[in-house]
Every structure is written in structure tokens, then in C-alpha cells.
mmCIF file of C-alpha atoms in Angstrom:
data_model
loop_
_atom_site.group_PDB
_atom_site.id
_atom_site.type_symbol
_atom_site.label_atom_id
_atom_site.label_comp_id
_atom_site.label_asym_id
_atom_site.label_seq_id
_atom_site.Cartn_x
_atom_site.Cartn_y
_atom_site.Cartn_z
ATOM 1 C CA MET A 1 80.833 149.654 93.905
ATOM 2 C CA ASP A 2 81.334 151.504 97.195
ATOM 3 C CA ASN A 3 82.674 154.528 95.293
ATOM 4 C CA LEU A 4 79.615 154.651 93.028
ATOM 5 C CA ARG A 5 77.319 154.376 96.030
ATOM 6 C CA GLY A 6 79.264 157.116 97.782
ATOM 7 C CA ALA A 7 79.057 159.375 94.705
ATOM 8 C CA ALA A 8 75.295 158.846 94.390
ATOM 9 C CA LEU A 9 74.846 159.631 98.077
ATOM 10 C CA MET A 10 76.914 162.809 97.691
ATOM 11 C CA VAL A 11 74.898 164.124 94.711
ATOM 12 C CA LEU A 12 71.642 163.337 96.505
ATOM 13 C CA ALA A 13 72.927 165.102 99.610
ATOM 14 C CA MET A 14 73.848 168.198 97.561
ATOM 15 C CA LEU A 15 70.402 168.362 95.964
ATOM 16 C CA LEU A 16 68.736 168.023 99.351
ATOM 17 C CA PHE A 17 71.032 170.617 100.942
ATOM 18 C CA ALA A 18 70.202 173.070 98.150
ATOM 19 C CA LEU A 19 66.496 172.537 98.813
ATOM 20 C CA GLU A 20 67.076 172.967 102.550
ATOM 21 C CA ASP A 21 68.967 176.203 101.849
ATOM 22 C CA MET A 22 65.976 177.454 99.875
ATOM 23 C CA LEU A 23 63.614 176.687 102.760
ATOM 24 C CA ILE A 24 65.927 178.353 105.300
ATOM 25 C CA LYS A 25 66.043 181.493 103.173
ATOM 26 C CA LEU A 26 62.241 181.490 103.068
ATOM 27 C CA LEU A 27 62.117 181.033 106.857
ATOM 28 C CA ALA A 28 64.466 184.001 107.336
ATOM 29 C CA VAL A 29 61.795 186.312 105.948
ATOM 30 C CA ASP A 30 59.777 185.926 109.175
ATOM 31 C CA LEU A 31 62.147 184.531 111.822
ATOM 32 C CA PRO A 32 65.463 185.680 113.364
ATOM 33 C CA ILE A 33 68.527 183.636 112.388
ATOM 34 C CA GLY A 34 69.188 182.395 115.935
ATOM 35 C CA GLN A 35 65.670 181.039 116.215
ATOM 36 C CA ILE A 36 66.001 179.246 112.878
ATOM 37 C CA VAL A 37 69.246 177.595 114.024
ATOM 38 C CA GLY A 38 67.647 176.588 117.323
ATOM 39 C CA MET A 39 64.489 175.185 115.727
ATOM 40 C CA LEU A 40 66.524 173.188 113.234
ATOM 41 C CA GLY A 41 68.695 171.891 116.070
ATOM 42 C CA VAL A 42 65.785 170.875 118.305
ATOM 43 C CA GLY A 43 63.683 169.357 115.542
ATOM 44 C CA SER A 44 66.559 167.459 113.949
ATOM 45 C CA ALA A 45 67.878 166.169 117.282
ATOM 46 C CA VAL A 46 64.432 164.883 118.277
ATOM 47 C CA LEU A 47 63.862 163.115 114.949
ATOM 48 C CA LEU A 48 67.359 161.606 114.988
ATOM 49 C CA ALA A 49 66.891 160.439 118.579
ATOM 50 C CA ILE A 50 63.748 158.595 117.471
ATOM 51 C CA LEU A 51 65.645 156.967 114.587
ATOM 52 C CA LEU A 52 68.451 155.935 116.924
ATOM 53 C CA LYS A 53 65.965 154.346 119.323
ATOM 54 C CA ILE A 54 64.246 152.511 116.456
ATOM 55 C CA GLN A 55 67.617 151.108 115.382
ATOM 56 C CA ARG A 56 68.486 150.360 119.031
ATOM 57 C CA GLN A 57 71.565 152.553 118.983
ATOM 58 C CA ALA A 58 72.701 154.466 122.048
ATOM 59 C CA LEU A 59 72.045 158.196 122.118
ATOM 60 C CA PHE A 60 75.289 158.785 123.987
ATOM 61 C CA THR A 61 78.458 156.727 124.147
ATOM 62 C CA ALA A 62 81.948 157.221 125.529
ATOM 63 C CA ALA A 63 83.100 158.041 121.986
ATOM 64 C CA LEU A 64 81.247 161.356 122.258
ATOM 65 C CA PHE A 65 84.097 162.718 124.341
ATOM 66 C CA THR A 66 86.908 161.704 121.984
ATOM 67 C CA PRO A 67 88.853 164.680 120.571
ATOM 68 C CA ALA A 68 87.832 163.954 116.963
ATOM 69 C CA ILE A 69 84.102 163.981 117.699
ATOM 70 C CA MET A 70 84.303 167.046 119.950
ATOM 71 C CA LEU A 71 86.290 168.922 117.283
ATOM 72 C CA ARG A 72 83.801 167.774 114.679
ATOM 73 C CA ALA A 73 80.920 169.168 116.747
ATOM 74 C CA ILE A 74 82.692 172.530 117.081
ATOM 75 C CA GLY A 75 83.303 172.640 113.346
ATOM 76 C CA GLU A 76 79.663 171.820 112.666
ATOM 77 C CA LEU A 77 78.586 174.561 115.068
ATOM 78 C CA VAL A 78 80.793 177.259 113.542
ATOM 79 C CA GLY A 79 80.030 176.183 109.986
ATOM 80 C CA THR A 80 76.273 175.912 110.398
ATOM 81 C CA ILE A 81 75.899 179.296 112.075
ATOM 82 C CA GLY A 82 78.066 180.925 109.413
ATOM 83 C CA PHE A 83 76.324 179.363 106.467
ATOM 84 C CA VAL A 84 72.757 179.769 107.756
ATOM 85 C CA THR A 85 73.515 183.451 108.386
ATOM 86 C CA ALA A 86 74.952 183.798 104.888
ATOM 87 C CA ILE A 87 71.919 182.148 103.309
ATOM 88 C CA ALA A 88 69.615 184.543 105.145
ATOM 89 C CA LEU A 89 71.537 187.734 104.328
ATOM 90 C CA ILE A 90 73.176 187.325 100.901
ATOM 91 C CA PRO A 91 72.065 185.758 97.585
ATOM 92 C CA LEU A 92 71.808 181.972 97.753
ATOM 93 C CA SER A 93 73.927 181.577 94.621
ATOM 94 C CA THR A 94 76.735 183.685 96.151
ATOM 95 C CA ALA A 95 76.731 181.802 99.453
ATOM 96 C CA SER A 96 76.743 178.438 97.671
ATOM 97 C CA ALA A 97 79.553 179.509 95.330
ATOM 98 C CA ILE A 98 81.776 180.431 98.277
ATOM 99 C CA LEU A 99 80.899 177.157 100.006
ATOM 100 C CA GLN A 100 82.469 175.270 97.083
ATOM 101 C CA ALA A 101 85.872 176.213 98.533
ATOM 102 C CA THR A 102 85.326 173.756 101.405
ATOM 103 C CA PRO A 103 87.170 170.845 99.691
ATOM 104 C CA LEU A 104 90.145 173.144 99.065
ATOM 105 C CA PHE A 105 90.159 174.052 102.735
ATOM 106 C CA VAL A 106 90.015 170.345 103.608
ATOM 107 C CA THR A 107 93.053 169.659 101.407
ATOM 108 C CA LEU A 108 94.861 172.597 103.019
ATOM 109 C CA GLY A 109 93.981 171.353 106.495
ATOM 110 C CA ALA A 110 95.024 167.791 105.682
ATOM 111 C CA ALA A 111 98.449 169.066 104.609
ATOM 112 C CA LEU A 112 98.926 171.326 107.624
ATOM 113 C CA PHE A 113 97.429 169.224 110.405
ATOM 114 C CA LEU A 114 97.188 165.600 109.220
ATOM 115 C CA GLN A 115 100.662 165.458 107.678
ATOM 116 C CA GLU A 116 99.299 164.474 104.264
ATOM 117 C CA SER A 117 101.739 165.107 101.417
ATOM 118 C CA VAL A 118 100.649 167.942 99.101
ATOM 119 C CA GLY A 119 102.845 168.817 96.124
ATOM 120 C CA TRP A 120 103.355 172.213 94.518
ATOM 121 C CA ARG A 121 100.640 171.597 91.916
ATOM 122 C CA ARG A 122 97.968 171.148 94.538
ATOM 123 C CA TRP A 123 99.299 174.068 96.563
ATOM 124 C CA THR A 124 98.979 176.183 93.410
ATOM 125 C CA ALA A 125 95.430 174.932 92.845
ATOM 126 C CA ILE A 126 94.501 175.795 96.442
ATOM 127 C CA ILE A 127 95.860 179.338 96.030
ATOM 128 C CA VAL A 128 94.055 179.784 92.701
ATOM 129 C CA GLY A 129 90.839 178.465 94.242
ATOM 130 C CA PHE A 130 91.003 180.937 97.097
ATOM 131 C CA MET A 131 91.587 183.673 94.508
ATOM 132 C CA GLY A 132 88.243 182.589 93.057
ATOM 133 C CA VAL A 133 86.703 183.192 96.487
ATOM 134 C CA MET A 134 88.247 186.673 96.473
ATOM 135 C CA LEU A 135 86.616 187.369 93.094
ATOM 136 C CA ILE A 136 83.234 186.595 94.607
ATOM 137 C CA ILE A 137 83.790 188.522 97.847
ATOM 138 C CA ARG A 138 85.752 191.428 96.264
ATOM 139 C CA PRO A 139 87.266 192.892 99.438
ATOM 140 C CA GLY A 140 88.010 196.591 99.076
ATOM 141 C CA LEU A 141 85.983 196.937 95.882
ATOM 142 C CA GLU A 142 82.594 198.491 95.263
ATOM 143 C CA GLY A 143 80.773 195.156 95.215
ATOM 144 C CA PHE A 144 82.137 194.032 98.590
ATOM 145 C CA SER A 145 79.694 193.110 101.354
ATOM 146 C CA TRP A 146 81.055 192.098 104.750
ATOM 147 C CA LEU A 147 78.041 189.803 105.082
ATOM 148 C CA SER A 148 79.707 187.447 102.599
ATOM 149 C CA LEU A 149 82.296 186.698 105.293
ATOM 150 C CA PHE A 150 79.656 184.567 107.023
ATOM 151 C CA ALA A 151 79.923 182.190 104.058
ATOM 152 C CA VAL A 152 83.700 182.086 104.587
ATOM 153 C CA GLN A 153 83.020 181.198 108.231
ATOM 154 C CA GLY A 154 80.846 178.382 106.916
ATOM 155 C CA VAL A 155 83.707 177.098 104.752
ATOM 156 C CA ILE A 156 86.127 177.051 107.684
ATOM 157 C CA GLY A 157 83.705 175.369 110.083
ATOM 158 C CA LEU A 158 82.496 172.721 107.655
ATOM 159 C CA GLY A 159 86.069 172.071 106.536
ATOM 160 C CA VAL A 160 87.069 171.385 110.145
ATOM 161 C CA ARG A 161 84.054 169.094 110.435
ATOM 162 C CA ASP A 162 85.101 167.051 107.393
ATOM 163 C CA LEU A 163 88.715 166.828 108.556
ATOM 164 C CA ALA A 164 87.646 165.635 111.995
ATOM 165 C CA THR A 165 85.320 163.034 110.414
ATOM 166 C CA ARG A 166 88.420 161.229 109.135
ATOM 167 C CA ARG A 167 89.486 160.559 112.730
ATOM 168 C CA VAL A 168 86.093 159.465 114.096
ATOM 169 C CA PRO A 169 86.147 155.941 115.626
ATOM 170 C CA PRO A 170 84.644 153.464 113.115
ATOM 171 C CA GLU A 171 82.217 152.059 115.682
ATOM 172 C CA THR A 172 80.411 155.418 115.835
ATOM 173 C CA SER A 173 77.433 155.423 113.456
ATOM 174 C CA SER A 174 76.483 158.182 111.042
ATOM 175 C CA LEU A 175 73.193 158.648 112.904
ATOM 176 C CA GLN A 176 75.005 159.183 116.188
ATOM 177 C CA LEU A 177 77.353 161.735 114.615
ATOM 178 C CA SER A 178 74.400 163.592 113.132
ATOM 179 C CA PHE A 179 72.457 163.563 116.410
ATOM 180 C CA TRP A 180 75.366 164.947 118.435
ATOM 181 C CA ALA A 181 76.067 167.662 115.865
ATOM 182 C CA PHE A 182 72.483 168.943 115.848
ATOM 183 C CA LEU A 183 72.309 168.781 119.638
ATOM 184 C CA VAL A 184 75.175 171.266 119.882
ATOM 185 C CA LEU A 185 73.182 173.800 117.824
ATOM 186 C CA ILE A 186 70.569 174.236 120.567
ATOM 187 C CA PRO A 187 72.667 176.056 123.197
ATOM 188 C CA ALA A 188 74.509 177.866 120.407
ATOM 189 C CA ALA A 189 71.218 179.268 119.107
ATOM 190 C CA ALA A 190 70.278 180.460 122.594
ATOM 191 C CA ILE A 191 73.625 182.258 122.876
ATOM 192 C CA MET A 192 73.119 183.824 119.434
ATOM 193 C CA MET A 193 69.717 185.185 120.406
ATOM 194 C CA TRP A 194 71.007 186.499 123.728
ATOM 195 C CA PHE A 195 74.009 188.131 122.082
ATOM 196 C CA ASN A 196 71.871 189.763 119.378
ATOM 197 C CA ASP A 197 69.146 190.679 121.902
ATOM 198 C CA THR A 198 66.421 188.997 119.863
ATOM 199 C CA THR A 199 63.253 187.376 121.196
ATOM 200 C CA LEU A 200 61.387 184.294 120.085
ATOM 201 C CA ILE A 201 58.745 184.882 117.436
ATOM 202 C CA THR A 202 55.708 182.665 117.006
ATOM 203 C CA PRO A 203 56.127 181.182 113.500
ATOM 204 C CA PRO A 204 53.398 182.258 111.083
ATOM 205 C CA PRO A 205 51.371 179.333 109.709
ATOM 206 C CA SER A 206 53.048 179.653 106.321
ATOM 207 C CA THR A 207 56.476 179.015 107.843
ATOM 208 C CA LEU A 208 55.505 175.821 109.662
ATOM 209 C CA PHE A 209 55.497 173.900 106.394
ATOM 210 C CA TYR A 210 58.913 175.309 105.472
ATOM 211 C CA LEU A 211 60.272 174.354 108.880
ATOM 212 C CA GLY A 212 58.944 170.796 108.791
ATOM 213 C CA ALA A 213 60.204 170.240 105.258
ATOM 214 C CA ALA A 214 63.605 171.742 106.111
ATOM 215 C CA LEU A 215 63.924 169.419 109.110
ATOM 216 C CA LEU A 216 63.126 166.254 107.190
ATOM 217 C CA ILE A 217 65.204 167.198 104.152
ATOM 218 C CA GLY A 218 68.101 168.410 106.282
ATOM 219 C CA ILE A 219 68.271 165.220 108.334
ATOM 220 C CA PHE A 220 68.231 163.006 105.267
ATOM 221 C CA ALA A 221 70.809 165.183 103.513
ATOM 222 C CA TYR A 222 73.074 165.224 106.549
ATOM 223 C CA TYR A 223 72.890 161.467 106.887
ATOM 224 C CA CYS A 224 73.660 161.051 103.170
ATOM 225 C CA ILE A 225 76.783 163.223 103.263
ATOM 226 C CA VAL A 226 78.170 161.543 106.377
ATOM 227 C CA ALA A 227 77.491 158.130 104.839
ATOM 228 C CA ALA A 228 79.060 159.217 101.534
ATOM 229 C CA MET A 229 82.263 160.340 103.246
ATOM 230 C CA ARG A 230 82.498 157.018 105.063
ATOM 231 C CA VAL A 231 81.365 154.627 102.308
ATOM 232 C CA GLY A 232 83.470 155.720 99.340
ATOM 233 C CA GLU A 233 87.021 156.932 98.943
ATOM 234 C CA ILE A 234 87.271 160.585 99.960
ATOM 235 C CA SER A 235 89.138 161.535 96.761
ATOM 236 C CA PHE A 236 86.480 159.894 94.566
ATOM 237 C CA VAL A 237 83.368 161.042 96.407
ATOM 238 C CA THR A 238 84.331 164.645 97.215
ATOM 239 C CA PRO A 239 84.235 166.030 93.606
ATOM 240 C CA PHE A 240 80.519 165.321 93.468
ATOM 241 C CA ARG A 241 80.068 167.929 96.194
ATOM 242 C CA TYR A 242 80.336 170.544 93.435
ATOM 243 C CA SER A 243 76.935 169.553 92.074
ATOM 244 C CA ARG A 244 75.506 171.755 94.837
ATOM 245 C CA ILE A 245 76.429 174.953 93.009
ATOM 246 C CA LEU A 246 74.382 173.867 89.981
ATOM 247 C CA PHE A 247 71.335 173.159 92.146
ATOM 248 C CA ALA A 248 71.819 176.450 94.018
ATOM 249 C CA LEU A 249 72.087 178.478 90.810
ATOM 250 C CA VAL A 250 68.873 176.969 89.442
ATOM 251 C CA ILE A 251 67.020 177.623 92.717
ATOM 252 C CA GLY A 252 68.467 181.117 93.162
ATOM 253 C CA ILE A 253 67.534 182.191 89.660
ATOM 254 C CA SER A 254 64.135 180.498 89.419
ATOM 255 C CA ILE A 255 62.825 180.986 92.984
ATOM 256 C CA PHE A 256 64.498 184.168 94.240
ATOM 257 C CA GLY A 257 65.088 185.973 90.954
ATOM 258 C CA GLU A 258 68.850 186.222 91.549
ATOM 259 C CA ARG A 259 71.110 187.285 88.708
ATOM 260 C CA PRO A 260 74.724 186.350 89.543
ATOM 261 C CA ASP A 261 77.133 188.743 87.834
ATOM 262 C CA ALA A 262 80.081 187.732 85.674
ATOM 263 C CA LEU A 263 82.654 187.943 88.495
ATOM 264 C CA THR A 264 80.588 185.686 90.735
ATOM 265 C CA LEU A 265 80.201 183.079 87.999
ATOM 266 C CA LEU A 266 83.901 183.345 87.105
ATOM 267 C CA GLY A 267 84.902 182.972 90.746
ATOM 268 C CA ALA A 268 82.646 179.934 91.153
ATOM 269 C CA ALA A 269 84.122 178.356 88.003
ATOM 270 C CA ILE A 270 87.675 178.932 89.269
ATOM 271 C CA ILE A 271 86.849 177.406 92.665
ATOM 272 C CA VAL A 272 85.265 174.324 91.101
ATOM 273 C CA ALA A 273 88.070 173.868 88.558
ATOM 274 C CA SER A 274 90.744 174.237 91.252
ATOM 275 C CA GLY A 275 88.976 171.795 93.522
ATOM 276 C CA LEU A 276 88.539 169.202 90.794
ATOM 277 C CA TYR A 277 92.188 169.514 89.779
ATOM 278 C CA THR A 278 93.295 169.169 93.393
ATOM 279 C CA LEU A 279 91.274 166.007 93.827
ATOM 280 C CA TRP A 280 92.487 164.594 90.502
ATOM 281 C CA ARG A 281 96.107 165.165 91.524
ATOM 282 C CA GLU A 282 95.420 163.537 94.891
ATOM 283 C CA ARG A 283 94.073 160.405 93.234
ATOM 284 C CA ARG A 284 96.997 160.307 90.799
ATOM 285 C CA VAL A 285 99.611 160.729 93.520
ATOM 286 C CA ARG A 286 98.033 158.022 95.637
ATOM 287 C CA GLY A 287 97.831 155.736 92.597
ATOM 288 C CA VAL A 288 101.557 156.162 91.940
ATOM 289 C CA ALA A 289 102.343 155.599 95.618
ATOM 290 C CA HIS A 290 100.516 152.283 95.536
#
């Protein structure tokens, strides 16, 4: 039952994240990327702080300074900046397709840093999956855009976040994790704007709705994915992350008029197939071990 609940939470989170991505891309028409990151950080942190107070949970605890949570916050920071930048600058369908490599990166990281056993079949699937990423990015070819590397940054950062989540103390709530992660975005956004020499822009009235909706949807989505990773078995819940690419394709085509080419679709299919195979092998190996 926990696995089914975790899977439902993951699919819901992916739908909500795809909608949030759409709103962020709409915001990027009028606002600089650093300001978007900062506004999302401030708004989300404030709303989460209110929820924590309502539930009588502490805003800050000693667990905040444990290595796992600090590493998780860094991963969230790097991943969010990378992916928000990618959403703003490249097609939504392309950014989302590259993001599907995150579970492969998590498997790779678990093998290298968490001493989890990964056989040659899963190593092969990881390599094939990253080849799918190369098909989308196309380094050295005519269709290459260095801006797509921001999506790769997103994969690395969010992968580190998910790996670190496995080592978070169980007494730390999902709301607390979410609050701390969004709080870190605020100084990061200020640094981004200083580094890029951009100034704050007063949001046009039309963007205020997008911002408010993005905040509410993003918070709920973030809470759902953290809860999903902690409620169900990782190997069962994670495959449902791939539903995001379907939602992103529908939104990209219907809202932004995107037309993903054959190589992008092929690369996305390879990434998803490799990830699903990797997770299937993980479940099978663990089943045999037990």
C-alpha cells in the first residue's frame, strides 16, 4: 500500500512540476532568471514557514547542520538554478527530456559513493542512457546549443539532492526539508543577479498570477516528491518520475508551439528505457538477495 501511495504521489508531483515549469517559462519572458529564482525562494520559504508553524514543527533544528541535509541543500541549489535557467532559455520539452537522466545519475552515484552493488547490466544501461542525453545535446554537431548544459547541471544537482535524501535523519519532516531547501535559494539568487549585473524588475501585473500559481504548485509538488521518496520503496516509486516527460511534451507542444525533432524524441526514449531497465534490474537483484 505504501508503494502505491508513493507512486501516486510521484505522478502527481511530476504533473505539478510540469505545470510549474510552464509558469516559470512564462515568467522568464518579463523577468531575469536570478529574480525568478529569488522570488520562488522567498515566496516558497514564507508559505512553508507558515505551514510548519500551523503543524507546530520547528523552523530550524540541530539536524539542519548534519552533512546529509547540508549536501542536500547544495544539490537543490545547483539543480534548481541549472534547471530554471534551462527552462527559460531552451525548449521545455528538451530541458525535461534531459532531466529524465536524473535517476540514472542517482544509480551511478549510489554505486560510486554509497557502496551499492551495481552489476554490468545496469552499468551498460547507465552508459546507454547517457548516450541518449548526448543525442539530445549533440555536442560538436550543428544542432548543439551550450545552453542545454544548464539542464545537465540540473540533472547533477537534483541527483545529488536525491542521493543525500537517503541519508536524512528520519525525524526530519518533509516540510522542514522543503523549507530549508527553498531558503538556500534566496542568497543564491542575489549572487546570481550580482554576478550577471542584473537589477530587480517590477513584475508586470500579468506575471503576478503566474508567480503566485508557480509558488503554490511548486510547494505542493516539492512536498509530494519528498514524501514519495520517503513513503514508498525507492526502486518502485522512482520509475513514475518519467511521467514528467509526457506532461512536458504535451505542454511544450500545445502551449509553446514546440516541435521536438526526431533525435530529441529518440534520445528521450533511450533515457527513459535505460532508466526503467536499471530500476527493474535493481528490484530483481534485491529480490534475489532477500
